[in-house]
mmCIF file of C-alpha atoms in Angstrom:
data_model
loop_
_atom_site.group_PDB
_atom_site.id
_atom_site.type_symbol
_atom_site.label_atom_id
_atom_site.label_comp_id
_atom_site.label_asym_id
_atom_site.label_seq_id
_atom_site.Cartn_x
_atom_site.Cartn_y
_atom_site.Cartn_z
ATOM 1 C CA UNK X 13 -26.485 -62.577 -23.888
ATOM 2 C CA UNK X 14 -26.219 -61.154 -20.283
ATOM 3 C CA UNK X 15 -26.083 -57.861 -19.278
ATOM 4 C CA UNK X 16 -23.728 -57.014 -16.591
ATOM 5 C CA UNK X 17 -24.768 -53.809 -14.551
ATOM 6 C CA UNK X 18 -21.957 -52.385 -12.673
ATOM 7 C CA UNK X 19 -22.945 -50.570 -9.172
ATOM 8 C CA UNK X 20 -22.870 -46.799 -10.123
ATOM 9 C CA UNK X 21 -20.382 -45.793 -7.460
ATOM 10 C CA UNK X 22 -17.857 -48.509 -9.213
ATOM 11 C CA UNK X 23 -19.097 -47.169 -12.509
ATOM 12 C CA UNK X 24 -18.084 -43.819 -11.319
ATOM 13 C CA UNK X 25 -14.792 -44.812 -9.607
ATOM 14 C CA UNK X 26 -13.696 -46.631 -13.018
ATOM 15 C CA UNK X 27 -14.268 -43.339 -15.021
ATOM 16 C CA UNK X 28 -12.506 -41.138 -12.734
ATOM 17 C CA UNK X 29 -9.599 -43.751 -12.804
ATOM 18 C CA UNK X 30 -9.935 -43.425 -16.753
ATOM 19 C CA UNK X 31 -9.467 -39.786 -16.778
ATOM 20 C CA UNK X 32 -13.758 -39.763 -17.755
ATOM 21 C CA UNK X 33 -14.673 -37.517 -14.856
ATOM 22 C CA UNK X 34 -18.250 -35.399 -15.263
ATOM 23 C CA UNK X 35 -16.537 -32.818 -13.974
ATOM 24 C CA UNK X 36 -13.909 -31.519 -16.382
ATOM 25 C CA UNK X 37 -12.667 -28.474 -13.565
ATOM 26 C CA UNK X 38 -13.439 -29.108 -10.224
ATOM 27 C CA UNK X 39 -12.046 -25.472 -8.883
ATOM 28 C CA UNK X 40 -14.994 -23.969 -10.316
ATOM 29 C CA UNK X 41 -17.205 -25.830 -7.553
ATOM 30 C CA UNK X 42 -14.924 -23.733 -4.725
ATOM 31 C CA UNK X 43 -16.732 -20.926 -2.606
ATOM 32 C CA UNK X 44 -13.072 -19.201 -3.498
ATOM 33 C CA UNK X 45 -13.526 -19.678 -7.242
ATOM 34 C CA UNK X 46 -13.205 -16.320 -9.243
ATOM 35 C CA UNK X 47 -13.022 -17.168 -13.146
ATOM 36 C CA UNK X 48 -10.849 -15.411 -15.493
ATOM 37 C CA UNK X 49 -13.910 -13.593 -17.247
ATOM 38 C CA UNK X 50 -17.669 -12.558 -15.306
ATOM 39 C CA UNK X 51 -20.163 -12.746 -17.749
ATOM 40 C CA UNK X 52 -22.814 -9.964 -17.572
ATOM 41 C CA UNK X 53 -20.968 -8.027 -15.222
ATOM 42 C CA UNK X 54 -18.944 -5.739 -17.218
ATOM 43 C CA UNK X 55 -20.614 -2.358 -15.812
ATOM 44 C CA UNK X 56 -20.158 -3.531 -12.694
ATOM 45 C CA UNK X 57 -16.644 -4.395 -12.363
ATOM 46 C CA UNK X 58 -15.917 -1.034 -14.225
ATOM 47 C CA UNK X 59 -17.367 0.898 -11.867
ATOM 48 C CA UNK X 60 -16.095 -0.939 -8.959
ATOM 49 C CA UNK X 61 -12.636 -0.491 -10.306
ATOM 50 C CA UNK X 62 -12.973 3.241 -11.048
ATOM 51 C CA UNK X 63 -13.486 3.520 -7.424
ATOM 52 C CA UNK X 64 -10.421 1.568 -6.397
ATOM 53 C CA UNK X 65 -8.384 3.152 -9.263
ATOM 54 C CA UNK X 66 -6.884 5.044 -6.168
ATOM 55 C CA UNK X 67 -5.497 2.177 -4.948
ATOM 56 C CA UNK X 68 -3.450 1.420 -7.794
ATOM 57 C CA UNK X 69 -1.967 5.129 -7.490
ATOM 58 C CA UNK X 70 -0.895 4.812 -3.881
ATOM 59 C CA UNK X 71 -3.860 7.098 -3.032
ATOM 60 C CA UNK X 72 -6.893 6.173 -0.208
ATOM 61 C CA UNK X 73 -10.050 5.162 -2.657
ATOM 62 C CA UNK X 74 -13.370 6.476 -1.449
ATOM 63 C CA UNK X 75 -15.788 4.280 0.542
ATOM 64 C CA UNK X 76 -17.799 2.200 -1.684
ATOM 65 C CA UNK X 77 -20.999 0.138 -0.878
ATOM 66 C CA UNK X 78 -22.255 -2.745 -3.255
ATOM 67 C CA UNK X 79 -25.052 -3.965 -2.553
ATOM 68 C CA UNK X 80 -28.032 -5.793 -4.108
ATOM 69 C CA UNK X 81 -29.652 -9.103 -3.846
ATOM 70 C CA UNK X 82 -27.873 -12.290 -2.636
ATOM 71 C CA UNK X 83 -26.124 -14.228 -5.159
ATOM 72 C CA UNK X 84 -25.850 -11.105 -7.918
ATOM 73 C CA UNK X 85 -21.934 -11.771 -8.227
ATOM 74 C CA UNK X 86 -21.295 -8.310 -5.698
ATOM 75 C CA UNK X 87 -19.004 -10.243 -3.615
ATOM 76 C CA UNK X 88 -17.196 -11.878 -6.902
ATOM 77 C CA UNK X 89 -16.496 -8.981 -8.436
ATOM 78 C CA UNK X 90 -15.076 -6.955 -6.048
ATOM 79 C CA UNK X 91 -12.877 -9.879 -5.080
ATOM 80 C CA UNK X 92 -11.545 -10.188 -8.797
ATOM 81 C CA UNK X 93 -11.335 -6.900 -9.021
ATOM 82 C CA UNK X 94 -9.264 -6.432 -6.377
ATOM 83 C CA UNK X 95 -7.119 -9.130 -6.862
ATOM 84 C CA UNK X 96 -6.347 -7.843 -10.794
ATOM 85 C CA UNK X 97 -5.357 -4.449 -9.058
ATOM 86 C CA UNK X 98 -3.162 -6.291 -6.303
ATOM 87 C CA UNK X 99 -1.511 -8.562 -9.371
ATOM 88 C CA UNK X 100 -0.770 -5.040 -11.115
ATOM 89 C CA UNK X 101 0.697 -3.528 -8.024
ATOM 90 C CA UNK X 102 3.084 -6.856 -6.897
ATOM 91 C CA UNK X 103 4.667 -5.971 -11.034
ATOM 92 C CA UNK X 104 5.212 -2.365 -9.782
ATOM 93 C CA UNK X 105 6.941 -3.322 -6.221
ATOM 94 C CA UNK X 106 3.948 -1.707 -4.221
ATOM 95 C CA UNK X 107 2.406 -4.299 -2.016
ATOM 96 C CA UNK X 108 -1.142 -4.183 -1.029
ATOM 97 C CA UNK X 109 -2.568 -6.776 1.384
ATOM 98 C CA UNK X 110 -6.304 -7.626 1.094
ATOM 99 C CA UNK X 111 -7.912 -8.627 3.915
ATOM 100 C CA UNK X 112 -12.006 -10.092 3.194
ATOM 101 C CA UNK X 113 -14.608 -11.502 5.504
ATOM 102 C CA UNK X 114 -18.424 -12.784 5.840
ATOM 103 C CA UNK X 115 -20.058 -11.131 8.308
ATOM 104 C CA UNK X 116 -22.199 -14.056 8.448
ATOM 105 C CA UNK X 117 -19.592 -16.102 10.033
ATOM 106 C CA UNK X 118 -18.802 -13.204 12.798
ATOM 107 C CA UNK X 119 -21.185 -12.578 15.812
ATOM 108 C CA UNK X 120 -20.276 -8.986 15.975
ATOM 109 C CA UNK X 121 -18.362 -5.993 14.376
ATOM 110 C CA UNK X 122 -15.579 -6.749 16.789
ATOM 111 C CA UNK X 123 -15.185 -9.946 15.946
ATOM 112 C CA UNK X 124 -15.015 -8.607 12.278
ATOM 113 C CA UNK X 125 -12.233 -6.244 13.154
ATOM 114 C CA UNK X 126 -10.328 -8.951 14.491
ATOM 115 C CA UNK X 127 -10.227 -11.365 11.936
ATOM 116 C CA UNK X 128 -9.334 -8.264 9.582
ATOM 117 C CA UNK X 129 -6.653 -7.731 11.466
ATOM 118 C CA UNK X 130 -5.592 -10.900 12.195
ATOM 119 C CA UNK X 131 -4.863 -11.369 8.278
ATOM 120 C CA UNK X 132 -2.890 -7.836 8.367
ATOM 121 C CA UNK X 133 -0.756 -9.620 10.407
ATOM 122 C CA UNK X 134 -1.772 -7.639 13.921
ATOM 123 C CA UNK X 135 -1.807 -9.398 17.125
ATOM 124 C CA UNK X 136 -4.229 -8.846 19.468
ATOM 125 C CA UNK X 137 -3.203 -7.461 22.955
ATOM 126 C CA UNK X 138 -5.153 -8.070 25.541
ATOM 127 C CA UNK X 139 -6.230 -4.730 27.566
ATOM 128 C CA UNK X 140 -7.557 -4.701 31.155
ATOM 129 C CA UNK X 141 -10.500 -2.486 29.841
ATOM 130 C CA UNK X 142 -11.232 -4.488 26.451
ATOM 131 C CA UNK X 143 -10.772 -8.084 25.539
ATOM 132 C CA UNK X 144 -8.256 -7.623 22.748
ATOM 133 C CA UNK X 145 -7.370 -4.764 20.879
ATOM 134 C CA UNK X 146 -4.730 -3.522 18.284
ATOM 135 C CA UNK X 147 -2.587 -0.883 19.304
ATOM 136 C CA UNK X 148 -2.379 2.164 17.378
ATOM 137 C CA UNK X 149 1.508 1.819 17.311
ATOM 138 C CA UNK X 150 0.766 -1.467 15.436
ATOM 139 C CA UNK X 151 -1.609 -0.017 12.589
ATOM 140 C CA UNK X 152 1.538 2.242 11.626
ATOM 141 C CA UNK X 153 2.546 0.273 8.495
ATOM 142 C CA UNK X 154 -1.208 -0.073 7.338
ATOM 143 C CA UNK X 155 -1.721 3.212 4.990
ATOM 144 C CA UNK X 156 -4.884 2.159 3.896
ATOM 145 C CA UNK X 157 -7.232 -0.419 4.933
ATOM 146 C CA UNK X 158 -9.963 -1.389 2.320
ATOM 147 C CA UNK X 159 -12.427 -3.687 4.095
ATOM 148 C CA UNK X 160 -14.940 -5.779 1.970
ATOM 149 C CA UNK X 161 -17.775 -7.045 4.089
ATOM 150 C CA UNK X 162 -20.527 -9.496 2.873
ATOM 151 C CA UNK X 163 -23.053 -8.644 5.127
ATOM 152 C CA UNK X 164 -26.274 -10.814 5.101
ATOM 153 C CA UNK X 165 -29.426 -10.672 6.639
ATOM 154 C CA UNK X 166 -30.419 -13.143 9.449
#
C-alpha cells in the first residue's frame, strides 16, 4: 500500500476548487470589514451614537474625540455607526456623505483636508499664495462636515 502525498499548495488548490476553503468568509479579512454585530462594544457605540444623534435630525452634532489604545475597535465603531445613521437617513431622502481618513497615510493636516475634500466631491484650485485650496463658494452645499481621523503615533 502506497501513500500518495499531494504538494500542499495542490492540496489547497483542489479544496478551494471543491468548495472546501478554510476560510468560510473571506470579507472578514478586509481592513474595510465592519460586521453586522461588535461584540463587547455595546457602551461604546451607544455613546458614540448619542453624539451623532444630531446628525440624524438635520442638526450639527458636537465634536467628539475617541480615543484609546490601538486596535480597541474606536475606528470600527464609529465607522458602523455612522454608516447605520447614513442607511437611516438615504430611507428618509436626507443624504449625508461621509468622508474618513488615516492620518497615518497623510504627511500633514493639509494633506488631510484634501483628501476629505476630495471625497466631498471639491476640486482643488490652485492659488498663487497656496498650493491648492477649496473655495469657500464651493463648501456651500456642505452643511456639516463630520471628520473621523485615525490619528496614530509615529
Amino acid at each position: 500500500m502506497s501513500i500518495t502525498t499531494l504538494d500542499p499548495v495542490e492540496r489547497l488548490l483542489d479544496n478551494v476548487e471543491q468548495g472546501n476553503s478554510i476560510i468560510k468568509n473571506p470579507n472578514v479579512l478586509r481592513h474595510d470589514y465592519i460586521p453586522k454585530r461588535i461584540l463587547h462594544r455595546d457602551k461604546q457605540q451607544e455613546l458614540v451614537t448619542q453624539s451623532l444623534i444630531p446628525l440624524y435630525k438635520k442638526s450639527i452634532p458636537p465634536n467628539l474625540l475617541v480615543y484609546g489604545k490601538p486596535g480597541t475597535g474606536k475606528t470600527l465603531v464609529v465607522k458602523k455607526v455612522l454608516n447605520q445613521i447614513q442607511n437611516r437617513v438615504d430611507k428618509n431622502s436626507y443624504r449625508i456623505k461621509i468622508a474618513t481618513t488615516n492620518a497615518k497615510d497623510q504627511s500633514n493636516l493639509y494633506n488631510v483636508l484634501v483628501d476629505l475634500g476630495r471625497q466631498l466631491g471639491l476640486k482643488p484650485k490652485r492659488h498663487r499664495t497656496t498650493n491648492f485650496g477649496y473655495q469657500v463658494q464651493d463648501c456651500q452645499s456642505v452643511k456639516s462636515l463630520i471628520a473621523f481621523f485615525t490619528l496614530l503615533k509615529k
